[in-house]
Amino acid sequence: MGVCLNKFADKVPEPTLRRLPWYLSNLKLMRERGEMYVSSTQISKQINIDASQVAKDLSYVRITGRTRVGYEVDALIEALEDYLGFTRLHKAFLFGVGSLGGALLRDSGLHHFGLEIVGAFDVNPELVGTEINGIPIFHSDEFEKKMSKAQVNIGVLTVPINIAQEITDKMVAGGIKAVWNFTPFRIRVPEQIVVQNTSLYAHLAVMFNRLNFNQE
Amino acid sequence: MGVCLNKFADKVPEPTLRRLPWYLSNLKLMRERGEMYVSSTQISKQINIDASQVAKDLSYVRITGRTRVGYEVDALIEALEDYLGFTRLHKAFLFGVGSLGGALLRDSGLHHFGLEIVGAFDVNPELVGTEINGIPIFHSDEFEKKMSKAQVNIGVLTVPINIAQEITDKMVAGGIKAVWNFTPFRIRVPEQIVVQNTSLYAHLAVMFNRLNFNQE
């Protein structure tokens, strides 16, 4: 079984990247049950995804199963966590300590999946100088200074929509390379900047619509 | 201009439902700037989405613009908010008051977009009987009793992966019609039950991969 350390070399399709954490969580359950080997067919059955798709997705991780025996559970978990970037901490700054921003600062779960928010920015005088969950809150004006001292390239965007673009522009000018956008606003960035949109409100809209559709 | 109240009659494509909140937030900015009319071309330019796509998306909302004048900003905002389900409160229970669950209870923003979490369940004796952000936390055993008294059909799933399926089954047996799944676990539900997956960790994986891809 070969685990290739040349991770991130390929631009993996987004659907694959979204399925890999499903496999990972299932594998962790198998490990809890004491299982040592798993086949893509087994994963396929448990997750309800075609076995050939599972095998194809796992091929990106450059880990190969052995005929009849399958994948070694421990090794596959390790390879997936490593591949998905969950084993290394990626430092981030958060912008906008409102309701959602504050909630994300309190979510220690992000840390287990490789995101370490090392500081937050806001202009609210009641927040500046305080900390949440051990994370210091600075005045937004201090961003460039803090940026020059820290190895941070991810920005979490949780500001009101009317300043979403302005703050994004400042983040990018300051050297941020990836924006995790929680606002329902479609921000614009230069080509080389990564944007991950996670609009809880858009997800709510989809859920409400499906729910009402089913009930009619 | 006609606003049809027969909302939720169509099963709208998910990409459309995900774009509509973008239009909505842009329209709110326009309203702030005092603009009264907007064309799909204007929306298109601001959001960088093809104008014909914008017009098609908006046609689901059953609101039509007038030639030369376009859409009335106020009416379009109202129609979109109504259509997306943000103007009515949908009651929900949350299951699992860990780090992420607690964070979601504290996020009052969900309320503005139509989700009202009216109670949470956990088994941790330090949490049961307390409340977060005014939302009471009950023992998980009380779910069926609380369910019989409340008009709730949405369940927010923020439990550890090893009990994600078990809790989902209980939710569904108790009458929950839609599960907002924040776990990285792929839950299984009967056909008529709506599942909205929002795995922050899967989004992190995509972002890390793209970031590393750009930096190689």
Short mmCIF file of C-alpha atoms in Angstrom, two decimals:
data_model
loop_
_atom_site.label_atom_id
_atom_site.label_comp_id
_atom_site.label_asym_id
_atom_site.label_seq_id
_atom_site.Cartn_x
_atom_site.Cartn_y
_atom_site.Cartn_z
CA MET A 1 0.00 0.00 0.00
CA GLY A 2 1.55 3.27 -1.00
CA VAL A 3 0.89 6.66 0.55
CA CYS A 4 2.26 9.39 -1.60
CA LEU A 5 3.30 12.53 0.21
CA ASN A 6 3.10 14.64 -2.90
CA LYS A 7 -0.25 15.96 -1.73
CA PHE A 8 -2.05 18.93 -3.23
CA ALA A 9 -0.23 18.41 -6.50
CA ASP A 10 -3.48 17.95 -8.40
CA LYS A 11 -6.42 20.24 -8.61
CA VAL A 12 -8.92 17.71 -7.32
CA PRO A 13 -12.55 18.10 -8.46
CA GLU A 14 -14.64 19.83 -5.83
CA PRO A 15 -17.24 17.00 -5.60
CA THR A 16 -14.39 14.61 -4.74
CA LEU A 17 -13.09 16.96 -2.07
CA ARG A 18 -16.57 17.13 -0.61
CA ARG A 19 -16.98 13.35 -0.56
CA LEU A 20 -13.59 12.54 0.98
CA PRO A 21 -14.62 13.82 4.46
CA TRP A 22 -17.62 11.45 4.28
CA TYR A 23 -15.30 8.50 3.74
CA LEU A 24 -13.08 9.78 6.53
CA SER A 25 -15.87 9.95 9.09
CA ASN A 26 -17.08 6.48 8.13
CA LEU A 27 -13.58 5.08 8.42
CA LYS A 28 -13.29 6.56 11.90
CA LEU A 29 -16.46 4.71 12.92
CA MET A 30 -15.03 1.48 11.50
CA ARG A 31 -11.85 1.99 13.48
CA GLU A 32 -13.97 2.46 16.63
CA ARG A 33 -15.58 -0.88 15.89
CA GLY A 34 -12.15 -2.47 15.67
CA GLU A 35 -12.14 -3.11 11.92
CA MET A 36 -8.70 -3.23 10.32
CA TYR A 37 -9.38 -3.49 6.60
CA VAL A 38 -12.03 -2.01 4.36
CA SER A 39 -12.87 -2.35 0.68
CA SER A 40 -14.23 0.40 -1.54
CA THR A 41 -17.35 -1.78 -1.88
CA GLN A 42 -17.88 -1.64 1.88
CA ILE A 43 -17.41 2.13 1.94
CA SER A 44 -19.72 2.35 -1.06
CA LYS A 45 -22.50 0.45 0.70
CA GLN A 46 -22.28 2.44 3.88
CA ILE A 47 -22.26 5.81 2.18
CA ASN A 48 -24.53 4.95 -0.70
CA ILE A 49 -22.12 6.08 -3.38
CA ASP A 50 -21.10 3.98 -6.35
CA ALA A 51 -18.07 1.77 -5.57
CA SER A 52 -16.23 2.84 -8.71
CA GLN A 53 -16.70 6.47 -7.67
CA VAL A 54 -15.28 5.70 -4.22
CA ALA A 55 -12.26 3.98 -5.77
CA LYS A 56 -11.76 6.89 -8.16
CA ASP A 57 -12.03 9.46 -5.37
CA LEU A 58 -9.54 7.53 -3.25
CA SER A 59 -7.13 7.30 -6.17
CA TYR A 60 -6.55 11.05 -5.84
CA VAL A 61 -5.24 10.41 -2.34
CA ARG A 62 -2.68 8.11 -3.99
CA ILE A 63 -3.43 5.28 -1.66
CA THR A 64 -4.16 1.90 -3.19
CA GLY A 65 -5.95 -1.04 -1.67
CA ARG A 66 -4.74 -4.61 -1.93
CA THR A 67 -6.73 -7.22 -3.81
CA ARG A 68 -9.10 -9.16 -1.52
CA VAL A 69 -7.85 -7.34 1.59
CA GLY A 70 -8.73 -3.78 0.67
CA TYR A 71 -7.42 -0.67 2.36
CA GLU A 72 -5.86 -0.66 5.80
CA VAL A 73 -8.24 1.46 7.89
CA ASP A 74 -5.59 3.23 9.98
CA ALA A 75 -3.42 4.08 7.01
CA LEU A 76 -6.38 5.31 4.98
CA ILE A 77 -7.56 7.57 7.81
CA GLU A 78 -4.09 9.00 8.17
CA ALA A 79 -3.69 9.50 4.43
CA LEU A 80 -7.11 11.20 4.12
CA GLU A 81 -6.57 13.54 7.08
CA ASP A 82 -3.20 14.47 5.71
CA TYR A 83 -4.49 14.89 2.18
CA LEU A 84 -7.43 17.02 3.27
CA GLY A 85 -5.12 19.32 5.20
CA PHE A 86 -6.64 18.52 8.59
CA THR A 87 -3.35 17.49 10.19
CA ARG A 88 -1.54 20.78 9.70
CA LEU A 89 -2.78 24.01 11.25
CA HIS A 90 -3.58 26.79 8.78
CA LYS A 91 -3.56 30.17 10.48
CA ALA A 92 -6.43 32.55 9.82
CA PHE A 93 -7.73 35.96 10.78
CA LEU A 94 -11.45 36.55 11.22
CA PHE A 95 -13.08 39.80 10.10
CA GLY A 96 -16.27 40.96 11.80
CA VAL A 97 -17.04 39.75 15.32
CA GLY A 98 -20.81 39.92 15.07
CA SER A 99 -23.16 37.12 15.92
CA LEU A 100 -21.82 34.61 13.39
CA GLY A 101 -18.19 35.73 13.70
CA GLY A 102 -18.33 35.36 17.48
CA ALA A 103 -19.92 31.94 17.09
CA LEU A 104 -17.12 30.78 14.79
CA LEU A 105 -14.48 32.02 17.23
CA ARG A 106 -16.13 29.82 19.88
CA ASP A 107 -16.21 26.74 17.64
CA SER A 108 -13.09 24.87 18.69
CA GLY A 109 -14.03 22.14 16.20
CA LEU A 110 -12.42 24.12 13.37
CA HIS A 111 -9.08 23.66 15.11
CA HIS A 112 -9.39 19.87 14.86
CA PHE A 113 -9.84 20.22 11.12
CA GLY A 114 -6.78 22.36 10.56
CA LEU A 115 -8.01 25.94 10.96
CA GLU A 116 -6.45 28.04 13.67
CA ILE A 117 -7.99 31.48 14.00
CA VAL A 118 -5.18 33.50 15.59
CA GLY A 119 -6.89 36.87 15.74
CA ALA A 120 -10.07 38.75 14.89
CA PHE A 121 -10.81 42.28 13.74
CA ASP A 122 -13.73 44.58 14.44
CA VAL A 123 -14.35 48.29 15.03
CA ASN A 124 -16.75 47.91 17.95
CA PRO A 125 -15.01 49.56 20.96
CA GLU A 126 -16.73 47.12 23.30
CA LEU A 127 -15.03 44.20 21.55
CA VAL A 128 -11.60 45.60 20.65
CA GLY A 129 -9.06 44.58 23.27
CA THR A 130 -11.12 41.66 24.55
CA GLU A 131 -10.85 38.03 23.52
CA ILE A 132 -13.21 35.15 22.74
CA ASN A 133 -12.15 31.57 23.39
CA GLY A 134 -8.59 32.86 23.85
CA ILE A 135 -8.56 34.64 20.46
CA PRO A 136 -7.68 38.35 20.71
CA ILE A 137 -9.89 40.94 19.00
CA PHE A 138 -8.02 43.86 17.44
CA HIS A 139 -9.21 47.09 15.88
CA SER A 140 -9.56 46.70 12.12
CA ASP A 141 -6.96 49.43 11.62
CA GLU A 142 -4.36 47.11 13.11
CA PHE A 143 -4.78 44.46 10.41
CA GLU A 144 -1.76 45.41 8.30
CA LYS A 145 0.50 45.57 11.33
CA LYS A 146 -0.66 42.19 12.62
CA MET A 147 -0.43 40.70 9.14
CA SER A 148 3.23 41.66 8.83
CA LYS A 149 4.03 39.75 12.01
CA ALA A 150 1.97 36.63 11.42
CA GLN A 151 2.14 33.76 8.96
CA VAL A 152 -1.51 34.07 8.01
CA ASN A 153 -2.95 33.54 4.55
CA ILE A 154 -6.61 32.75 5.26
CA GLY A 155 -9.27 35.34 6.06
CA VAL A 156 -12.69 34.41 7.46
CA LEU A 157 -15.26 36.98 6.31
CA THR A 158 -18.20 37.52 8.68
CA VAL A 159 -18.88 41.24 8.25
CA PRO A 160 -22.18 42.90 7.26
CA ILE A 161 -22.82 42.76 3.52
CA ASN A 162 -22.44 46.51 3.03
CA ILE A 163 -18.71 46.31 3.83
CA ALA A 164 -18.04 42.78 2.57
CA GLN A 165 -16.31 43.93 -0.63
CA GLU A 166 -14.34 46.72 1.05
CA ILE A 167 -12.99 44.38 3.74
CA THR A 168 -12.20 41.72 1.13
CA ASP A 169 -10.17 44.28 -0.83
CA LYS A 170 -8.25 45.21 2.33
CA MET A 171 -7.60 41.56 3.15
CA VAL A 172 -6.24 40.87 -0.31
CA ALA A 173 -4.13 44.05 -0.32
CA GLY A 174 -2.69 42.92 3.02
CA GLY A 175 -1.63 39.56 1.64
CA ILE A 176 -4.54 37.19 2.39
CA LYS A 177 -4.58 34.37 -0.19
CA ALA A 178 -7.88 32.63 0.62
CA VAL A 179 -11.19 34.09 1.77
CA TRP A 180 -13.72 31.92 3.60
CA ASN A 181 -16.81 33.97 2.84
CA PHE A 182 -19.71 33.43 5.23
CA THR A 183 -21.63 36.46 3.99
CA PRO A 184 -24.46 36.05 1.47
CA PHE A 185 -22.61 38.61 -0.66
CA ARG A 186 -20.76 37.57 -3.81
CA ILE A 187 -17.32 39.08 -3.30
CA ARG A 188 -14.93 39.79 -6.15
CA VAL A 189 -11.24 38.96 -5.91
CA PRO A 190 -8.21 38.82 -8.20
CA GLU A 191 -7.82 35.55 -10.09
CA GLN A 192 -5.20 33.97 -7.85
CA ILE A 193 -7.21 34.40 -4.66
CA VAL A 194 -9.23 31.43 -3.42
CA VAL A 195 -12.82 32.07 -2.34
CA GLN A 196 -14.82 29.48 -0.43
CA ASN A 197 -18.45 30.53 -0.08
CA THR A 198 -20.28 29.10 2.90
CA SER A 199 -23.56 30.95 3.12
CA LEU A 200 -25.63 29.40 5.88
CA TYR A 201 -28.52 31.52 4.65
CA ALA A 202 -28.36 30.11 1.13
CA HIS A 203 -28.42 26.62 2.64
CA LEU A 204 -31.43 27.62 4.72
CA ALA A 205 -33.19 28.84 1.58
CA VAL A 206 -32.62 25.50 -0.14
CA MET A 207 -33.86 23.59 2.92
CA PHE A 208 -36.99 25.74 3.33
CA ASN A 209 -37.84 25.33 -0.34
CA ARG A 210 -37.44 21.55 -0.31
CA LEU A 211 -39.41 21.30 2.93
CA ASN A 212 -42.31 23.28 1.54
CA PHE A 213 -42.17 21.42 -1.74
CA ASN A 214 -42.53 18.11 0.12
CA GLN A 215 -45.42 19.41 2.17
CA GLU A 216 -47.53 20.60 -0.71
CA MET B 1 -45.22 44.14 -11.98
CA GLY B 2 -46.74 40.98 -10.60
CA VAL B 3 -45.72 39.20 -7.43
CA CYS B 4 -47.23 35.75 -7.28
CA LEU B 5 -47.88 34.43 -3.80
CA ASN B 6 -47.95 30.84 -4.96
CA LYS B 7 -44.44 30.38 -3.62
CA PHE B 8 -42.74 27.02 -3.19
CA ALA B 9 -44.97 25.55 -5.88
CA ASP B 10 -41.99 24.59 -8.03
CA LYS B 11 -38.99 22.55 -7.13
CA VAL B 12 -36.48 25.23 -7.99
CA PRO B 13 -33.00 24.10 -9.10
CA GLU B 14 -30.52 24.23 -6.24
CA PRO B 15 -28.04 26.50 -8.11
CA THR B 16 -30.85 29.03 -8.55
CA LEU B 17 -31.72 28.84 -4.85
CA ARG B 18 -28.09 29.44 -4.02
CA ARG B 19 -27.82 32.45 -6.34
CA LEU B 20 -31.02 34.18 -5.20
CA PRO B 21 -29.51 35.23 -1.83
CA TRP B 22 -26.67 36.88 -3.78
CA TYR B 23 -29.17 38.98 -5.71
CA LEU B 24 -30.97 39.77 -2.48
CA SER B 25 -27.87 41.09 -0.71
CA ASN B 26 -26.93 43.18 -3.72
CA LEU B 27 -30.42 44.63 -3.92
CA LYS B 28 -30.22 45.59 -0.26
CA LEU B 29 -27.04 47.54 -0.99
CA MET B 30 -28.77 49.29 -3.88
CA ARG B 31 -31.65 50.23 -1.63
CA GLU B 32 -29.15 51.69 0.87
CA ARG B 33 -27.77 53.83 -1.97
CA GLY B 34 -31.27 55.09 -2.69
CA GLU B 35 -31.76 53.29 -6.00
CA MET B 36 -35.38 52.57 -6.90
CA TYR B 37 -35.17 50.47 -10.07
CA VAL B 38 -32.77 47.84 -11.25
CA SER B 39 -32.41 45.82 -14.44
CA SER B 40 -31.21 42.24 -14.67
CA THR B 41 -28.26 43.61 -16.65
CA GLN B 42 -27.27 45.77 -13.69
CA ILE B 43 -27.56 42.84 -11.29
CA SER B 44 -25.64 40.74 -13.77
CA LYS B 45 -22.75 43.20 -13.93
CA GLN B 46 -22.48 43.57 -10.18
CA ILE B 47 -22.56 39.87 -9.45
CA ASN B 48 -20.71 38.71 -12.53
CA ILE B 49 -23.40 36.28 -13.63
CA ASP B 50 -24.87 36.17 -17.12
CA ALA B 51 -27.87 38.54 -17.47
CA SER B 52 -30.03 35.85 -19.04
CA GLN B 53 -29.29 33.60 -16.07
CA VAL B 54 -30.30 36.38 -13.68
CA ALA B 55 -33.56 36.91 -15.55
CA LYS B 56 -34.23 33.17 -15.59
CA ASP B 57 -33.51 32.82 -11.87
CA LEU B 58 -35.79 35.74 -11.07
CA SER B 59 -38.56 34.25 -13.20
CA TYR B 60 -38.94 31.51 -10.56
CA VAL B 61 -39.81 34.20 -8.06
CA ARG B 62 -42.65 35.13 -10.43
CA ILE B 63 -41.71 38.74 -10.44
CA THR B 64 -41.33 40.45 -13.77
CA GLY B 65 -39.49 43.61 -14.61
CA ARG B 66 -40.84 46.33 -16.86
CA THR B 67 -39.22 47.18 -20.15
CA ARG B 68 -36.69 50.04 -19.83
CA VAL B 69 -37.46 50.55 -16.13
CA GLY B 70 -36.58 47.11 -14.79
CA TYR B 71 -37.53 45.75 -11.41
CA GLU B 72 -38.65 47.90 -8.52
CA VAL B 73 -35.94 47.40 -5.88
CA ASP B 74 -38.24 47.38 -2.84
CA ALA B 75 -40.72 44.98 -4.39
CA LEU B 76 -37.99 42.64 -5.58
CA ILE B 77 -36.37 42.53 -2.13
CA GLU B 78 -39.71 41.76 -0.55
CA ALA B 79 -40.55 39.10 -3.13
CA LEU B 80 -37.13 37.43 -2.76
CA GLU B 81 -37.20 37.39 1.04
CA ASP B 82 -40.67 35.96 0.95
CA TYR B 83 -39.81 33.41 -1.71
CA LEU B 84 -36.65 32.27 0.08
CA GLY B 85 -38.62 31.72 3.26
CA PHE B 86 -36.74 34.36 5.25
CA THR B 87 -39.85 36.30 6.28
CA ARG B 88 -41.56 33.47 8.14
CA LEU B 89 -39.99 31.80 11.18
CA HIS B 90 -39.38 28.07 10.83
CA LYS B 91 -39.04 26.43 14.22
CA ALA B 92 -36.19 24.02 14.80
CA PHE B 93 -34.63 21.84 17.47
CA LEU B 94 -30.86 21.48 17.71
CA PHE B 95 -29.26 18.17 18.62
CA GLY B 96 -25.83 18.15 20.24
CA VAL B 97 -24.68 21.22 22.17
CA GLY B 98 -20.95 20.76 21.61
CA SER B 99 -18.64 23.39 20.26
CA LEU B 100 -20.41 23.91 16.92
CA GLY B 101 -23.92 23.37 18.33
CA GLY B 102 -23.33 25.94 21.03
CA ALA B 103 -21.94 28.33 18.43
CA LEU B 104 -25.06 27.99 16.28
CA LEU B 105 -27.31 28.62 19.28
CA ARG B 106 -25.42 31.88 19.80
CA ASP B 107 -25.76 32.96 16.18
CA SER B 108 -28.81 35.23 16.24
CA GLY B 109 -28.32 35.83 12.52
CA LEU B 110 -30.17 32.60 11.69
CA HIS B 111 -33.28 34.17 13.20
CA HIS B 112 -33.17 37.01 10.66
CA PHE B 113 -33.17 34.44 7.89
CA GLY B 114 -36.19 32.52 9.13
CA LEU B 115 -34.75 29.87 11.46
CA GLU B 116 -35.89 29.95 15.08
CA ILE B 117 -34.16 27.35 17.24
CA VAL B 118 -36.66 26.83 20.07
CA GLY B 119 -34.82 24.17 22.02
CA ALA B 120 -31.69 22.04 22.10
CA PHE B 121 -30.95 18.51 23.27
CA ASP B 122 -27.88 16.99 24.85
CA VAL B 123 -27.02 14.40 27.48
CA ASN B 124 -24.28 16.38 29.23
CA PRO B 125 -25.57 16.97 32.81
CA GLU B 126 -23.67 20.26 32.94
CA LEU B 127 -25.70 21.57 30.00
CA VAL B 128 -29.15 20.06 30.58
CA GLY B 129 -31.40 22.57 32.34
CA THR B 130 -29.30 25.57 31.29
CA GLU B 131 -29.85 27.83 28.30
CA ILE B 132 -27.74 29.54 25.66
CA ASN B 133 -28.87 32.80 24.11
CA GLY B 134 -32.28 32.21 25.71
CA ILE B 135 -32.67 28.76 24.14
CA PRO B 136 -33.34 25.99 26.71
CA ILE B 137 -31.25 22.82 26.67
CA PHE B 138 -33.17 19.64 27.46
CA HIS B 139 -32.06 16.09 28.06
CA SER B 140 -32.20 14.08 24.83
CA ASP B 141 -34.72 11.72 26.43
CA GLU B 142 -37.22 14.58 26.49
CA PHE B 143 -37.24 15.00 22.71
CA GLU B 144 -40.46 13.10 22.02
CA LYS B 145 -42.32 14.92 24.78
CA LYS B 146 -41.12 18.33 23.57
CA MET B 147 -41.86 17.39 19.97
CA SER B 148 -45.50 16.60 20.77
CA LYS B 149 -45.97 20.08 22.21
CA ALA B 150 -44.12 22.11 19.59
CA GLN B 151 -44.71 22.90 15.95
CA VAL B 152 -41.21 21.92 14.91
CA ASN B 153 -40.23 20.17 11.72
CA ILE B 154 -36.56 21.06 11.33
CA GLY B 155 -33.72 19.40 13.22
CA VAL B 156 -30.20 20.84 13.31
CA LEU B 157 -27.69 18.00 13.65
CA THR B 158 -24.45 18.89 15.46
CA VAL B 159 -23.68 15.65 17.32
CA PRO B 160 -20.45 13.59 17.15
CA ILE B 161 -20.28 11.40 14.04
CA ASN B 162 -20.57 8.14 15.98
CA ILE B 163 -24.17 8.95 16.95
CA ALA B 164 -25.15 11.00 13.89
CA GLN B 165 -27.22 8.22 12.30
CA GLU B 166 -28.84 7.12 15.56
CA ILE B 167 -29.94 10.66 16.43
CA THR B 168 -31.16 11.21 12.86
CA ASP B 169 -33.31 8.09 13.13
CA LYS B 170 -34.78 9.35 16.41
CA MET B 171 -35.47 12.77 14.91
CA VAL B 172 -37.27 11.26 11.95
CA ALA B 173 -39.24 8.83 14.14
CA GLY B 174 -40.29 11.80 16.26
CA GLY B 175 -41.64 13.70 13.26
CA ILE B 176 -38.78 15.89 12.03
CA LYS B 177 -39.19 16.57 8.29
CA ALA B 178 -35.89 18.27 7.45
CA VAL B 179 -32.41 17.70 8.84
CA TRP B 180 -29.76 20.41 8.63
CA ASN B 181 -26.70 18.21 8.89
CA PHE B 182 -23.55 19.96 10.08
CA THR B 183 -21.68 16.72 10.71
CA PRO B 184 -19.20 15.39 8.16
CA PHE B 185 -21.20 12.15 8.25
CA ARG B 186 -23.46 11.15 5.40
CA ILE B 187 -26.74 10.39 7.14
CA ARG B 188 -29.44 8.17 5.63
CA VAL B 189 -33.09 9.17 5.77
CA PRO B 190 -36.40 8.01 4.26
CA GLU B 191 -37.16 9.46 0.84
CA GLN B 192 -39.54 12.19 1.97
CA ILE B 193 -37.13 13.69 4.50
CA VAL B 194 -35.10 16.72 3.41
CA VAL B 195 -31.38 16.73 4.18
CA GLN B 196 -29.28 19.85 3.86
CA ASN B 197 -25.60 19.09 4.31
CA THR B 198 -23.46 21.95 5.56
CA SER B 199 -20.12 20.51 6.46
CA LEU B 200 -17.78 23.31 7.41
CA TYR B 201 -14.98 20.75 7.37
CA ALA B 202 -15.64 19.74 3.80
CA HIS B 203 -15.53 23.43 2.85
CA LEU B 204 -12.25 23.78 4.72
CA ALA B 205 -10.84 20.81 2.79
CA VAL B 206 -11.77 22.44 -0.52
CA MET B 207 -10.23 25.75 0.56
CA PHE B 208 -6.99 24.18 1.80
CA ASN B 209 -6.62 22.21 -1.43
CA ARG B 210 -7.16 25.25 -3.65
CA LEU B 211 -4.82 27.35 -1.54
CA ASN B 212 -2.03 24.79 -1.76
CA PHE B 213 -2.67 24.29 -5.45
CA ASN B 214 -2.21 28.01 -6.05
CA GLN B 215 0.96 28.11 -4.01
CA GLU B 216 2.75 25.33 -5.81
#
